[in-house]
Amino acid sequence: MATKLNLREFNKKNIYNLIYESDGISKADISRKLQLSLQTVCYNLTDLRAQGLVFDDGTFDSTGGRRAKVIRVVADARFSLGIDITKNHIGLVLIDLQCNILRSVRLLLEFRDTPAYFEKIGRIVDDFLTQSGVDRSKILGAGVSLPAIISADGKHITYLKIFSASDNIYEKLSAVIPFPVLLFNDANAGGMAEIRSRKAVQKIVYISLSNSVGGAVMYTKSLYRGDNQRSGEFGHITLKNGGEPCYCGKKGCADVYCNARRLSGITGGDLAEFFRRVQAGDKVCRREFSRYLHDLALLVHNLRMCFDCDIVLGGYVGSYMQDFIGELAALVSERDPFESGGRYVKCCSLKLESSAVGAALHFVDNFVKTII
């Protein structure tokens, strides 16, 4: 009896996953691709419909016989919350099962490791969900991204220098957020969101160019974490031996030369204004941006030589790089001994709260993989 039940659950998971990964599919194609009988497929589809997880969305074009029904997942059957905590801000997103961003906000909130700060986060989350108008019983969990190295279980900070926080931040957040909570490195989360947005792409190296520099190594759409959860710490690659001091205590790190504050500091912390001035030909901004691009090109080149795949620019700066990607690619190409053009240098496709989205994705992926 147990074996029969396990087989039913196995088939149901596979059917749901196939529907989830497809852009609409017929029951005949489900049967063919999973090598299951039509009877088994129909039985499981009836169950999935009853759970409100799939629905019939019209019919395919006729190929000569009866038109097949288009079966899709119900995107709003469940939701996931993503929260990005930085030194000075908090960003929130709500996504559905298809990773559509239903609502997002970014608020000025300086981090303080105090009860009042966490109580404030609880109120912000409550207000955010109230304004979203979603059924809270359908929320799978809350992923929290931080500029920190996080333990494998997603509950402990193992390294954090950007601001000061105690190791029990997981417990403090869990006390004010009424859903399962897990912690994620912000750059890793951004890489997860970016690879999901590039549906046909299997591998990328993602560089998060925000107020600190990090990244993610994505392979077969999975995150390579490393032995100590430190993979993708590109900000601490030595870019200039004996160079400027980094917040980590060393000198010459890429973070010093490629972080967003290097640019936004010229315009009072307003990165959008900095890029507006670059576009307008402001000499001071243009000169500093040229220096920035030369340093960034060195980092991109080094990563290309290591991983031999597309290098995607994300984070605050990456969101503004589309008009300048050709200029950066040309600088990278000058150093490349194997190919010209630098076409592997890409601008991020997801520009809105990518770290929060990536943190939220964990709960969506877990739901899809473990559905019974």
Short mmCIF file of C-alpha atoms in Angstrom, two decimals:
data_model
loop_
_atom_site.label_atom_id
_atom_site.label_comp_id
_atom_site.label_asym_id
_atom_site.label_seq_id
_atom_site.Cartn_x
_atom_site.Cartn_y
_atom_site.Cartn_z
CA MET A 1 0.00 0.00 0.00
CA ALA A 2 2.85 2.38 0.90
CA THR A 3 4.60 1.66 -2.42
CA LYS A 4 1.42 2.35 -4.38
CA LEU A 5 0.85 5.59 -2.51
CA ASN A 6 4.46 6.69 -3.09
CA LEU A 7 4.10 5.99 -6.81
CA ARG A 8 0.97 8.14 -6.95
CA GLU A 9 2.78 10.99 -5.21
CA PHE A 10 5.75 10.57 -7.53
CA ASN A 11 3.55 10.75 -10.62
CA LYS A 12 1.65 13.74 -9.28
CA LYS A 13 4.86 15.66 -8.58
CA ASN A 14 6.23 14.90 -12.04
CA ILE A 15 3.01 15.94 -13.74
CA TYR A 16 2.81 19.20 -11.82
CA ASN A 17 6.49 19.96 -12.44
CA LEU A 18 6.08 19.35 -16.17
CA ILE A 19 3.07 21.68 -16.32
CA TYR A 20 4.96 24.25 -14.26
CA GLU A 21 7.96 24.23 -16.61
CA SER A 22 5.83 24.40 -19.76
CA ASP A 23 4.05 27.36 -21.30
CA GLY A 24 0.79 25.42 -21.48
CA ILE A 25 0.64 21.70 -22.24
CA SER A 26 -1.96 19.08 -23.23
CA LYS A 27 -2.69 15.91 -21.30
CA ALA A 28 -1.58 13.89 -24.36
CA ASP A 29 1.83 15.59 -24.26
CA ILE A 30 2.05 14.96 -20.52
CA SER A 31 1.34 11.29 -21.15
CA ARG A 32 3.94 11.10 -23.91
CA LYS A 33 6.72 13.01 -22.14
CA LEU A 34 6.34 11.19 -18.82
CA GLN A 35 5.45 7.84 -20.39
CA LEU A 36 2.31 7.56 -18.29
CA SER A 37 -1.08 6.25 -19.32
CA LEU A 38 -3.78 8.79 -20.14
CA GLN A 39 -5.81 7.33 -17.29
CA THR A 40 -3.04 8.08 -14.79
CA VAL A 41 -2.61 11.58 -16.19
CA CYS A 42 -6.35 12.31 -16.02
CA TYR A 43 -6.59 11.00 -12.45
CA ASN A 44 -3.78 13.29 -11.28
CA LEU A 45 -5.06 16.29 -13.23
CA THR A 46 -8.43 15.91 -11.51
CA ASP A 47 -6.66 15.93 -8.16
CA LEU A 48 -4.51 18.97 -9.08
CA ARG A 49 -7.57 20.87 -10.30
CA ALA A 50 -9.40 20.09 -7.05
CA GLN A 51 -6.43 21.53 -5.13
CA GLY A 52 -6.63 24.70 -7.21
CA LEU A 53 -3.14 24.17 -8.62
CA VAL A 54 -3.83 23.77 -12.35
CA PHE A 55 -6.57 24.92 -14.71
CA ASP A 56 -7.71 24.59 -18.31
CA ASP A 57 -6.82 27.72 -20.26
CA GLY A 58 -8.64 27.38 -23.56
CA THR A 59 -7.56 25.01 -26.32
CA PHE A 60 -4.67 24.55 -28.70
CA ASP A 61 -5.11 25.21 -32.42
CA SER A 62 -6.72 22.27 -34.16
CA THR A 63 -4.49 19.78 -35.95
CA GLY A 64 -7.39 18.00 -37.59
CA GLY A 65 -9.17 16.41 -34.64
CA ARG A 66 -10.68 17.52 -31.37
CA ARG A 67 -8.85 20.51 -29.91
CA ALA A 68 -6.72 19.67 -26.88
CA LYS A 69 -7.13 21.69 -23.72
CA VAL A 70 -4.26 23.93 -22.65
CA ILE A 71 -3.29 23.04 -19.06
CA ARG A 72 -1.44 25.61 -16.97
CA VAL A 73 -0.52 26.13 -13.33
CA VAL A 74 -2.60 28.53 -11.24
CA ALA A 75 0.00 31.24 -10.61
CA ASP A 76 -1.78 32.75 -7.61
CA ALA A 77 -2.34 29.44 -5.84
CA ARG A 78 0.55 30.38 -3.56
CA PHE A 79 2.73 33.42 -2.89
CA SER A 80 6.18 34.10 -1.48
CA LEU A 81 7.60 37.15 0.26
CA GLY A 82 11.10 38.50 -0.31
CA ILE A 83 12.79 41.01 1.98
CA ASP A 84 16.12 42.72 1.25
CA ILE A 85 17.80 44.26 4.28
CA THR A 86 20.68 46.66 3.69
CA LYS A 87 22.52 49.12 5.90
CA ASN A 88 20.10 51.94 5.08
CA HIS A 89 17.07 50.40 3.34
CA ILE A 90 14.56 47.60 3.33
CA GLY A 91 13.01 46.28 0.12
CA LEU A 92 9.99 43.97 -0.09
CA VAL A 93 8.50 41.99 -2.98
CA LEU A 94 5.57 39.62 -3.28
CA ILE A 95 5.76 37.02 -6.04
CA ASP A 96 3.42 34.29 -7.24
CA LEU A 97 4.28 30.76 -8.35
CA GLN A 98 5.28 32.00 -11.80
CA CYS A 99 7.65 34.49 -10.17
CA ASN A 100 5.61 37.48 -11.28
CA ILE A 101 6.26 40.48 -9.04
CA LEU A 102 2.83 41.43 -7.71
CA ARG A 103 3.98 44.26 -5.49
CA SER A 104 7.26 45.83 -4.42
CA VAL A 105 8.39 48.68 -2.19
CA ARG A 106 11.72 50.06 -1.05
CA LEU A 107 11.89 52.13 2.11
CA LEU A 108 14.58 54.09 3.89
CA LEU A 109 15.29 52.23 7.14
CA GLU A 110 18.70 52.31 8.78
CA PHE A 111 19.65 48.97 10.29
CA ARG A 112 19.63 48.85 14.06
CA ASP A 113 20.04 45.64 16.02
CA THR A 114 17.32 46.69 18.46
CA PRO A 115 13.83 45.44 19.36
CA ALA A 116 12.35 48.65 17.91
CA TYR A 117 13.96 47.99 14.52
CA PHE A 118 12.60 44.46 14.23
CA GLU A 119 9.19 45.55 15.46
CA LYS A 120 9.26 48.14 12.68
CA ILE A 121 10.01 45.41 10.14
CA GLY A 122 7.01 43.46 11.44
CA ARG A 123 4.76 46.49 10.93
CA ILE A 124 6.18 47.12 7.45
CA VAL A 125 5.52 43.51 6.44
CA ASP A 126 1.98 43.65 7.83
CA ASP A 127 1.19 46.92 6.01
CA PHE A 128 2.76 45.63 2.80
CA LEU A 129 0.60 42.49 2.80
CA THR A 130 -2.53 44.41 3.76
CA GLN A 131 -2.05 46.70 0.79
CA SER A 132 -1.32 43.69 -1.43
CA GLY A 133 -4.72 42.21 -0.55
CA VAL A 134 -3.55 38.59 -0.82
CA ASP A 135 -4.77 35.64 1.20
CA ARG A 136 -2.06 35.30 3.85
CA SER A 137 -2.79 31.59 4.28
CA LYS A 138 -1.34 31.12 0.77
CA ILE A 139 2.03 32.67 1.62
CA LEU A 140 4.72 30.00 1.63
CA GLY A 141 7.39 31.91 3.51
CA ALA A 142 9.65 34.93 3.68
CA GLY A 143 13.18 34.88 2.26
CA VAL A 144 15.45 37.57 3.71
CA SER A 145 18.54 38.70 1.79
CA LEU A 146 21.48 40.28 3.63
CA PRO A 147 24.96 41.49 2.64
CA ALA A 148 26.41 38.59 4.62
CA ILE A 149 27.67 35.04 4.31
CA ILE A 150 24.91 32.75 5.53
CA SER A 151 25.17 29.22 6.93
CA ALA A 152 23.94 26.29 4.86
CA ASP A 153 20.75 25.99 6.92
CA GLY A 154 19.80 29.61 6.21
CA LYS A 155 19.58 30.53 9.88
CA HIS A 156 22.96 31.95 10.89
CA ILE A 157 25.26 34.74 9.78
CA THR A 158 28.85 33.52 9.51
CA TYR A 159 30.38 36.76 8.16
CA LEU A 160 29.04 40.31 8.14
CA LYS A 161 31.08 43.53 7.99
CA ILE A 162 28.76 46.00 6.22
CA PHE A 163 26.90 46.67 9.47
CA SER A 164 26.87 45.17 12.94
CA ALA A 165 24.31 42.48 13.75
CA SER A 166 24.10 39.68 16.28
CA ASP A 167 23.98 36.08 15.11
CA ASN A 168 20.40 35.58 16.30
CA ILE A 169 18.91 37.83 13.61
CA TYR A 170 17.01 34.77 12.32
CA GLU A 171 15.18 34.40 15.64
CA LYS A 172 14.46 38.14 15.77
CA LEU A 173 12.98 38.14 12.28
CA SER A 174 11.00 34.97 12.91
CA ALA A 175 9.44 36.62 15.95
CA VAL A 176 7.94 39.46 13.87
CA ILE A 177 7.22 37.70 10.55
CA PRO A 178 4.34 35.19 10.80
CA PHE A 179 5.67 32.83 8.10
CA PRO A 180 8.64 30.48 7.76
CA VAL A 181 11.82 32.59 7.44
CA LEU A 182 15.19 31.81 5.86
CA LEU A 183 18.26 34.00 5.31
CA PHE A 184 20.18 34.36 2.04
CA ASN A 185 23.28 36.16 0.83
CA ASP A 186 22.05 39.13 -1.22
CA ALA A 187 24.32 38.56 -4.24
CA ASN A 188 23.55 34.83 -4.34
CA ALA A 189 19.85 35.65 -4.22
CA GLY A 190 20.27 38.16 -7.04
CA GLY A 191 21.97 35.49 -9.14
CA MET A 192 19.10 33.07 -8.51
CA ALA A 193 16.58 35.67 -9.65
CA GLU A 194 18.61 36.53 -12.74
CA ILE A 195 19.06 32.96 -13.96
CA ARG A 196 15.32 32.37 -13.49
CA SER A 197 14.57 35.38 -15.68
CA ARG A 198 16.82 33.94 -18.44
CA LYS A 199 14.74 30.86 -19.12
CA ALA A 200 16.90 29.30 -21.85
CA VAL A 201 20.23 30.02 -20.13
CA GLN A 202 21.84 27.30 -18.03
CA LYS A 203 24.92 29.00 -16.61
CA ILE A 204 26.09 32.52 -15.82
CA VAL A 205 28.42 34.36 -13.49
CA TYR A 206 26.47 37.17 -11.84
CA ILE A 207 28.19 40.23 -10.39
CA SER A 208 26.20 42.29 -7.90
CA LEU A 209 27.45 45.88 -8.14
CA SER A 210 25.67 47.51 -5.23
CA ASN A 211 27.04 49.37 -2.21
CA SER A 212 29.16 46.28 -1.76
CA VAL A 213 30.27 43.86 -4.47
CA GLY A 214 29.40 40.18 -4.50
CA GLY A 215 28.19 37.62 -6.95
CA ALA A 216 26.95 34.16 -7.74
CA VAL A 217 28.11 31.23 -9.85
CA MET A 218 25.03 29.69 -11.50
CA TYR A 219 25.38 26.29 -13.21
CA THR A 220 22.48 24.31 -14.67
CA LYS A 221 20.31 26.95 -13.01
CA SER A 222 21.62 25.98 -9.56
CA LEU A 223 23.81 28.00 -7.24
CA TYR A 224 27.34 26.76 -6.59
CA ARG A 225 27.90 27.68 -2.94
CA GLY A 226 31.41 26.36 -2.29
CA ASP A 227 32.67 24.39 0.71
CA ASN A 228 32.11 27.26 3.13
CA GLN A 229 29.15 29.06 1.48
CA ARG A 230 31.59 31.68 0.16
CA SER A 231 31.43 31.12 -3.57
CA GLY A 232 30.88 34.31 -5.54
CA GLU A 233 32.68 36.64 -3.13
CA PHE A 234 34.05 38.52 -6.13
CA GLY A 235 34.29 41.74 -4.15
CA HIS A 236 37.32 40.32 -2.36
CA ILE A 237 39.28 39.35 -5.45
CA THR A 238 42.48 41.40 -5.35
CA LEU A 239 42.19 43.89 -8.17
CA LYS A 240 45.16 46.10 -7.26
CA ASN A 241 47.97 44.73 -5.12
CA GLY A 242 48.55 47.09 -2.21
CA GLY A 243 45.65 49.27 -3.31
CA GLU A 244 42.98 51.13 -1.37
CA PRO A 245 41.73 49.60 1.92
CA CYS A 246 38.58 47.47 1.84
CA TYR A 247 36.01 47.13 4.63
CA CYS A 248 37.21 43.54 5.07
CA GLY A 249 40.56 44.82 6.36
CA LYS A 250 42.62 43.94 3.26
CA LYS A 251 43.81 46.24 0.48
CA GLY A 252 43.08 46.39 -3.24
CA CYS A 253 39.84 44.38 -3.23
CA ALA A 254 37.50 44.70 -6.19
CA ASP A 255 34.81 45.98 -3.82
CA VAL A 256 36.76 49.22 -3.33
CA TYR A 257 36.86 49.96 -7.06
CA CYS A 258 33.55 48.53 -8.31
CA ASN A 259 30.97 49.35 -5.63
CA ALA A 260 28.07 51.69 -6.45
CA ARG A 261 29.04 54.23 -3.80
CA ARG A 262 32.11 55.16 -5.84
CA LEU A 263 29.70 56.63 -8.41
CA SER A 264 26.72 57.71 -6.34
CA GLY A 265 28.97 59.53 -3.86
CA ILE A 266 29.63 62.16 -6.53
CA THR A 267 25.92 63.03 -6.70
CA GLY A 268 25.01 62.93 -3.03
CA GLY A 269 24.10 59.25 -3.01
CA ASP A 270 21.77 59.48 -6.05
CA LEU A 271 22.96 56.86 -8.55
CA ALA A 272 20.23 57.70 -11.07
CA GLU A 273 21.41 61.32 -11.07
CA PHE A 274 24.99 60.20 -11.61
CA PHE A 275 24.03 58.27 -14.74
CA ARG A 276 21.87 61.15 -15.96
CA ARG A 277 24.93 63.39 -15.73
CA VAL A 278 27.09 60.84 -17.54
CA GLN A 279 24.54 60.75 -20.36
CA ALA A 280 24.51 64.55 -20.42
CA GLY A 281 28.30 64.67 -20.76
CA ASP A 282 29.18 66.04 -17.33
CA LYS A 283 32.99 66.05 -17.31
CA VAL A 284 33.46 65.10 -13.65
CA CYS A 285 30.99 62.20 -13.79
CA ARG A 286 32.22 61.05 -17.17
CA ARG A 287 35.86 61.01 -15.99
CA GLU A 288 35.06 58.99 -12.85
CA PHE A 289 32.83 56.61 -14.79
CA SER A 290 35.62 55.96 -17.29
CA ARG A 291 37.94 55.02 -14.43
CA TYR A 292 35.23 52.83 -12.94
CA LEU A 293 34.73 51.01 -16.25
CA HIS A 294 38.45 50.27 -16.56
CA ASP A 295 38.49 48.71 -13.09
CA LEU A 296 35.27 46.80 -13.72
CA ALA A 297 36.64 45.51 -17.02
CA LEU A 298 39.56 43.93 -15.19
CA LEU A 299 37.22 42.14 -12.79
CA VAL A 300 34.96 40.95 -15.62
CA HIS A 301 37.95 39.72 -17.62
CA ASN A 302 39.30 37.74 -14.66
CA LEU A 303 35.93 36.06 -14.13
CA ARG A 304 35.60 35.25 -17.83
CA MET A 305 39.01 33.58 -17.78
CA CYS A 306 37.97 31.54 -14.73
CA PHE A 307 34.48 30.45 -15.78
CA ASP A 308 34.27 30.85 -19.59
CA CYS A 309 30.58 31.80 -19.64
CA ASP A 310 28.41 34.91 -19.79
CA ILE A 311 29.21 37.54 -17.16
CA VAL A 312 26.04 39.36 -16.07
CA LEU A 313 26.16 42.74 -14.34
CA GLY A 314 23.52 43.20 -11.66
CA GLY A 315 22.93 45.15 -8.49
CA TYR A 316 22.44 48.91 -8.38
CA VAL A 317 25.01 49.72 -11.09
CA GLY A 318 24.01 46.81 -13.31
CA SER A 319 20.50 48.23 -13.55
CA TYR A 320 21.89 51.31 -15.33
CA MET A 321 24.49 49.64 -17.55
CA GLN A 322 22.45 48.83 -20.65
CA ASP A 323 23.53 51.98 -22.52
CA PHE A 324 27.19 51.43 -21.59
CA ILE A 325 27.56 47.68 -22.04
CA GLY A 326 29.27 48.15 -25.43
CA GLU A 327 31.86 50.46 -23.91
CA LEU A 328 32.62 47.99 -21.13
CA ALA A 329 32.69 45.04 -23.53
CA ALA A 330 35.29 46.83 -25.66
CA LEU A 331 37.52 47.34 -22.61
CA VAL A 332 37.14 43.67 -21.62
CA SER A 333 37.89 42.61 -25.18
CA GLU A 334 41.23 44.45 -25.11
CA ARG A 335 42.44 42.01 -22.43
CA ASP A 336 40.92 38.85 -23.92
CA PRO A 337 43.54 36.67 -25.67
CA PHE A 338 40.97 34.30 -27.17
CA GLU A 339 38.12 36.31 -28.72
CA SER A 340 37.10 39.83 -29.62
CA GLY A 341 33.96 41.82 -29.06
CA GLY A 342 33.24 40.90 -25.44
CA ARG A 343 29.72 39.74 -26.34
CA TYR A 344 29.64 37.63 -23.20
CA VAL A 345 29.34 40.79 -21.06
CA LYS A 346 25.62 41.19 -20.33
CA CYS A 347 23.40 43.59 -18.46
CA CYS A 348 20.95 42.14 -15.94
CA SER A 349 17.43 41.52 -17.20
CA LEU A 350 15.90 41.78 -13.73
CA LYS A 351 16.38 45.32 -12.44
CA LEU A 352 13.78 45.52 -9.67
CA GLU A 353 14.65 44.18 -6.19
CA SER A 354 16.53 41.18 -7.58
CA SER A 355 17.92 40.12 -4.19
CA ALA A 356 14.47 40.12 -2.59
CA VAL A 357 13.03 38.20 -5.55
CA GLY A 358 15.80 35.61 -5.35
CA ALA A 359 15.23 35.13 -1.63
CA ALA A 360 11.50 34.65 -2.23
CA LEU A 361 12.18 32.11 -4.98
CA HIS A 362 13.41 29.52 -2.50
CA PHE A 363 9.93 28.92 -1.14
CA VAL A 364 8.40 28.76 -4.61
CA ASP A 365 10.96 26.22 -5.78
CA ASN A 366 10.55 24.15 -2.65
CA PHE A 367 6.76 24.10 -3.07
CA VAL A 368 6.99 23.00 -6.70
CA LYS A 369 9.51 20.26 -5.93
CA THR A 370 7.73 18.84 -2.89
CA ILE A 371 4.07 19.10 -3.86
CA ILE A 372 1.93 16.07 -2.86
#
